[in-house]
Short mmCIF file of C-alpha atoms and ligand atoms in Angstrom, two decimals:
data_model
loop_
_atom_site.label_atom_id
_atom_site.label_comp_id
_atom_site.label_asym_id
_atom_site.label_seq_id
_atom_site.Cartn_x
_atom_site.Cartn_y
_atom_site.Cartn_z
CA MET A 14 69.27 153.26 60.56
CA MET A 15 70.96 149.83 60.69
CA ALA A 16 74.70 150.02 61.29
CA LYS A 17 76.98 148.34 58.76
CA GLN A 18 78.72 145.29 60.22
CA SER A 19 82.04 147.12 59.84
CA ASP A 20 80.72 149.98 62.01
CA VAL A 21 80.19 147.80 65.05
CA VAL A 22 83.03 148.28 67.55
CA ILE A 23 81.63 146.73 70.73
CA THR A 24 79.55 143.58 70.54
CA ILE A 25 77.97 141.87 73.52
CA ASN A 26 75.95 138.80 72.73
CA ASN A 27 73.85 136.80 75.19
CA LEU A 28 76.18 137.54 78.10
CA LYS A 29 75.59 135.69 81.36
CA LYS A 30 77.33 136.09 84.69
CA GLN A 31 76.30 134.66 88.02
CA PHE A 32 77.66 135.57 91.46
CA GLY A 33 76.67 132.76 93.82
CA ASP A 34 72.90 132.49 93.42
CA TYR A 35 72.58 135.94 91.89
CA GLN A 36 72.26 136.20 88.11
CA ALA A 37 73.94 139.58 87.52
CA LEU A 38 73.84 139.27 83.71
CA ASN A 39 71.10 137.21 82.21
CA GLY A 40 71.55 137.06 78.45
CA LEU A 41 72.51 140.68 77.76
CA SER A 42 73.01 141.64 74.10
CA LEU A 43 74.19 145.07 72.96
CA ASN A 44 76.24 146.74 70.22
CA VAL A 45 78.01 150.06 70.10
CA ASN A 46 78.91 151.48 66.70
CA LYS A 47 81.73 153.65 65.49
CA GLY A 48 80.98 157.30 66.27
CA GLU A 49 78.06 156.44 68.52
CA ILE A 50 77.40 157.43 72.13
CA LEU A 51 75.37 154.71 73.82
CA ALA A 52 74.03 155.50 77.28
CA LEU A 53 73.57 152.38 79.39
CA LEU A 54 70.89 153.00 82.00
CA GLY A 55 69.64 150.74 84.75
CA PRO A 56 68.92 150.75 88.48
CA ASN A 57 71.56 149.92 91.09
CA GLY A 58 72.56 146.30 90.68
CA ALA A 59 71.20 146.04 87.11
CA GLY A 60 74.55 144.78 85.83
CA LYS A 61 76.17 147.85 84.25
CA THR A 62 79.53 147.60 86.01
CA THR A 63 79.55 143.82 85.61
CA THR A 64 79.12 144.34 81.86
CA ILE A 65 82.00 146.84 81.81
CA ASN A 66 84.20 144.49 83.83
CA CYS A 67 83.54 141.72 81.31
CA LEU A 68 84.41 144.07 78.42
CA LEU A 69 87.66 145.05 80.11
CA GLY A 70 88.51 141.42 80.79
CA PHE A 71 88.47 141.92 84.58
CA LEU A 72 85.65 139.39 84.86
CA LYS A 73 85.10 136.21 82.91
CA PRO A 74 81.49 135.77 81.82
CA ASP A 75 79.89 132.36 82.35
CA SER A 76 78.73 132.35 78.73
CA GLY A 77 78.10 134.63 75.77
CA GLU A 78 80.33 136.50 73.36
CA ILE A 79 82.16 139.79 73.53
CA SER A 80 84.11 141.53 70.82
CA ILE A 81 86.02 144.82 70.92
CA ALA A 82 87.04 145.89 67.43
CA GLY A 83 87.07 142.23 66.46
CA ILE A 84 89.02 141.04 69.51
CA ASP A 85 87.55 138.81 72.22
CA PRO A 86 88.93 139.91 75.61
CA GLN A 87 88.44 136.35 76.86
CA GLN A 88 90.90 135.15 74.22
CA ASP A 89 93.34 138.06 74.04
CA VAL A 90 92.90 140.52 76.86
CA ILE A 91 96.09 142.49 76.11
CA THR A 92 95.10 143.32 72.53
CA ALA A 93 91.48 143.98 73.53
CA ARG A 94 92.60 146.46 76.21
CA LYS A 95 94.73 148.30 73.66
CA LYS A 96 91.52 149.04 71.74
CA ILE A 97 89.66 150.32 74.81
CA ALA A 98 90.04 153.38 76.94
CA TYR A 99 88.30 153.19 80.29
CA ILE A 100 87.30 156.10 82.46
CA PRO A 101 86.08 154.97 85.88
CA GLU A 102 83.97 157.16 88.13
CA GLN A 103 87.13 158.34 89.88
CA VAL A 104 90.05 158.68 87.48
CA ALA A 105 93.15 157.40 89.28
CA LEU A 106 96.15 159.66 88.69
CA TYR A 107 99.35 160.29 90.64
CA PRO A 108 98.47 163.29 92.85
CA ARG A 109 102.06 164.48 93.24
CA LEU A 110 102.65 164.54 89.48
CA THR A 111 101.37 167.31 87.24
CA GLY A 112 98.70 166.79 84.58
CA ILE A 113 101.26 166.60 81.79
CA GLU A 114 103.53 164.30 83.83
CA ASN A 115 100.62 161.92 84.44
CA LEU A 116 99.77 161.91 80.75
CA ILE A 117 103.39 161.21 79.79
CA TYR A 118 103.79 158.56 82.49
CA PHE A 119 100.65 156.58 81.59
CA SER A 120 101.39 156.87 77.87
CA LYS A 121 104.94 155.55 78.40
CA MET A 122 103.47 152.63 80.40
CA ALA A 123 101.33 151.87 77.34
CA GLN A 124 104.43 152.20 75.10
CA ILE A 125 103.08 155.29 73.37
CA GLU A 126 105.77 157.61 72.06
CA LYS A 127 104.88 161.26 71.52
CA THR A 128 106.67 164.57 71.78
CA GLU A 129 105.96 166.93 74.67
CA LEU A 130 104.28 169.25 72.18
CA GLU A 131 101.95 166.45 71.09
CA PHE A 132 101.05 165.67 74.71
CA LYS A 133 100.32 169.35 75.28
CA GLU A 134 98.10 169.38 72.18
CA LEU A 135 96.11 166.50 73.66
CA LEU A 136 95.60 168.37 76.93
CA LYS A 137 94.50 171.42 74.97
CA PHE A 138 92.11 169.29 72.91
CA VAL A 139 90.38 167.97 76.05
CA GLY A 140 90.06 171.51 77.37
CA LEU A 141 92.40 171.42 80.36
CA PRO A 142 93.33 175.04 81.09
CA GLU A 143 96.96 175.63 80.07
CA HIS A 144 97.91 177.08 83.45
CA ALA A 145 97.03 173.68 85.00
CA PHE A 146 99.30 171.56 82.77
CA SER A 147 102.24 171.86 85.15
CA LYS A 148 100.31 171.96 88.42
CA GLN A 149 100.08 168.93 90.71
CA VAL A 150 96.96 166.84 90.10
CA ALA A 151 96.30 166.88 93.87
CA GLY A 152 94.82 170.34 93.35
CA TYR A 153 92.65 169.40 90.34
CA SER A 154 88.85 169.25 90.35
CA LYS A 155 87.12 166.02 89.35
CA GLY A 156 86.38 167.51 85.93
CA MET A 157 90.06 168.33 85.40
CA ARG A 158 91.13 164.81 86.40
CA GLN A 159 88.64 163.39 83.93
CA LYS A 160 90.08 165.54 81.18
CA VAL A 161 93.53 164.10 81.87
CA GLY A 162 91.92 160.63 81.83
CA ILE A 163 90.42 161.35 78.41
CA ALA A 164 93.76 162.71 77.16
CA ILE A 165 95.39 159.42 78.25
CA ALA A 166 92.65 157.59 76.36
CA LEU A 167 93.22 159.72 73.26
CA ALA A 168 96.98 159.17 73.34
CA LYS A 169 96.14 155.47 73.10
CA ASN A 170 94.08 156.11 69.99
CA ALA A 171 91.43 153.76 71.39
CA GLN A 172 88.51 152.77 69.18
CA ALA A 173 86.20 152.28 72.15
CA LEU A 174 85.72 154.52 75.15
CA ILE A 175 83.96 153.06 78.17
CA LEU A 176 82.82 155.30 80.99
CA ASP A 177 81.28 154.37 84.32
CA GLU A 178 79.24 157.18 85.90
CA PRO A 179 81.32 159.92 84.28
CA THR A 180 79.21 162.89 85.34
CA SER A 181 78.48 161.98 88.95
CA GLY A 182 79.85 164.72 91.15
CA LEU A 183 80.50 167.14 88.29
CA ASP A 184 78.92 170.57 88.55
CA PRO A 185 76.55 171.51 85.69
CA SER A 186 79.13 173.48 83.73
CA ALA A 187 81.81 170.77 84.07
CA SER A 188 79.19 168.22 83.05
CA HIS A 189 78.26 170.32 80.01
CA GLU A 190 81.92 170.67 79.02
CA PHE A 191 82.40 166.94 79.47
CA SER A 192 79.46 166.19 77.21
CA HIS A 193 80.88 168.52 74.55
CA LEU A 194 84.13 166.55 74.69
CA LEU A 195 82.33 163.21 74.36
CA LYS A 196 80.50 164.46 71.27
CA LYS A 197 83.80 165.64 69.79
CA LEU A 198 85.30 162.17 70.33
CA ALA A 199 82.26 160.46 68.83
CA SER A 200 82.49 162.71 65.78
CA GLN A 201 86.05 161.43 65.33
CA GLY A 202 84.67 157.88 65.17
CA VAL A 203 85.18 156.63 68.72
CA ALA A 204 82.48 154.20 69.95
CA ILE A 205 81.38 155.38 73.39
CA LEU A 206 79.62 153.27 76.01
CA MET A 207 78.58 155.33 79.00
CA ALA A 208 76.98 153.68 82.05
CA THR A 209 75.11 156.39 83.87
CA HIS A 210 72.27 157.38 86.19
CA ASP A 211 72.30 160.87 84.69
CA LEU A 212 69.10 160.85 82.62
CA PHE A 213 69.55 164.48 81.63
CA ARG A 214 72.98 163.84 80.09
CA ALA A 215 71.75 160.62 78.49
CA GLN A 216 68.91 162.49 76.84
CA GLU A 217 71.19 165.33 75.73
CA ASP A 218 74.20 163.35 74.56
CA ALA A 219 73.31 159.80 73.59
CA HIS A 220 72.64 158.63 70.06
CA ARG A 221 71.07 155.56 71.58
CA VAL A 222 69.89 154.64 75.05
CA ALA A 223 69.85 151.06 76.33
CA ILE A 224 67.89 150.33 79.51
CA ILE A 225 68.85 147.21 81.41
CA ASN A 226 67.22 145.61 84.41
CA GLN A 227 68.23 142.44 86.24
CA GLY A 228 70.98 141.74 83.74
CA GLN A 229 68.76 141.95 80.67
CA LEU A 230 68.12 144.55 78.01
CA VAL A 231 64.58 145.84 78.47
CA ASP A 232 64.49 148.63 75.87
CA THR A 233 66.60 150.51 73.36
CA LEU A 234 65.71 153.99 72.22
CA GLY A 235 67.04 155.47 69.01
CA PHE A 236 68.02 159.09 68.51
CA GLU A 237 64.59 160.33 67.38
CA GLN A 238 62.83 158.57 70.24
CA ILE A 239 65.26 159.94 72.82
CA LYS A 240 64.44 163.45 71.71
CA GLN A 241 60.69 162.87 71.69
CA VAL A 242 60.04 161.01 74.91
CA GLN A 243 60.36 161.97 78.53
CA LEU A 244 63.26 159.67 79.27
CA GLU A 245 62.55 159.63 82.98
CA THR A 246 59.00 158.38 82.41
CA VAL A 247 60.15 155.63 80.03
CA TYR A 248 62.95 154.62 82.38
CA LEU A 249 60.75 154.48 85.49
CA GLU A 250 58.13 152.48 83.63
CA HIS A 251 60.72 149.87 82.66
CA ILE A 252 62.29 149.47 86.06
CA LYS A 253 59.02 149.44 88.00
CA GLY A 254 59.27 146.83 90.72
CA ALA A 255 63.03 146.45 90.33
CA VAL A 256 64.77 145.32 93.49
CA THR A 257 67.82 147.50 93.68
CA CYS A 258 70.91 146.70 95.67
P1 ATP B 5 75.21 150.53 90.20
O1 ATP B 5 74.28 151.41 89.45
O2 ATP B 5 74.90 150.48 91.67
O3 ATP B 5 76.66 150.78 89.94
P2 ATP B 5 75.32 148.22 88.44
O4 ATP B 5 74.23 148.23 87.43
O5 ATP B 5 76.66 148.69 88.00
O6 ATP B 5 74.85 149.02 89.73
P3 ATP B 5 76.67 145.80 89.14
O7 ATP B 5 77.75 146.46 89.95
O8 ATP B 5 77.02 145.26 87.82
O9 ATP B 5 75.39 146.75 89.01
O10 ATP B 5 76.11 144.64 90.06
C1 ATP B 5 75.13 143.67 89.66
C2 ATP B 5 74.89 142.74 90.80
O11 ATP B 5 75.97 141.83 90.95
C3 ATP B 5 74.73 143.41 92.15
O12 ATP B 5 73.73 142.70 92.87
C4 ATP B 5 76.07 143.22 92.82
O13 ATP B 5 75.97 143.17 94.22
C5 ATP B 5 76.50 141.88 92.25
N1 ATP B 5 77.97 141.77 92.14
C6 ATP B 5 78.75 142.53 91.38
N2 ATP B 5 80.05 142.13 91.48
C7 ATP B 5 80.06 141.10 92.36
C8 ATP B 5 81.07 140.25 92.88
N3 ATP B 5 82.36 140.38 92.52
N4 ATP B 5 80.71 139.29 93.75
C9 ATP B 5 79.43 139.13 94.12
N5 ATP B 5 78.40 139.89 93.64
C10 ATP B 5 78.71 140.85 92.79
#
């Protein structure tokens, strides 16, 4: 089904980025729609993190267009970042603060005002066990830290959620719980872009899969296709001969 123009939250059009002689992005085009989970697959060095860094305004592309909920991060990075929540592979929190203190601290930094009860509701929503709310983050598992990261993202009311390798290092049950949370967020209308090597989660969770290689889109699979194909076979076929780095 074609998305309505108004449903498109993240637009990447003909993006190019070169590092020295290396063309990391070579005309990449992608969209992510409201309420959609898009899994971005590609071998090491394919350009996934470079794409994310361009979306977040950490890197300036050489050419091409980007839009996050109508805002170009190259023109107005502050407003664009307000629309995006970013969960890196390792969520950076203050280890000596508790989960709730981290959530309150990062929300205050983003000028978000909420009551303590509302912050607690967010932590409950993401599935952090209540006994952990007031424990130091230093003792949290990776899955628990990610939940706090998602709660920070939710407090921001971001329209786009960008994740880089979110399930690496999570045990199967934490990974399953995480995927449940992503689906819940998508059902609330958040556009989710997830760069991952986890083909199992991509097949289970994504509404669409985009495979990139050498900075270019090589295939997109829609929901029906994802469920019908052996994703690993399709993926390996597309990246055959890829020089990974
Ligand atoms: P991975 O799956 O390993 O995370 P990736 O798809 O995220 O890979 P990128 O990190 O986007 O790939 O890297 C694309 C290419 O660009 C790689 O060859 C990488 O070495 C190179 N690259 C990325 N950032 C820089 C930089 N700041 N300076 C020079 N080269 C860079």
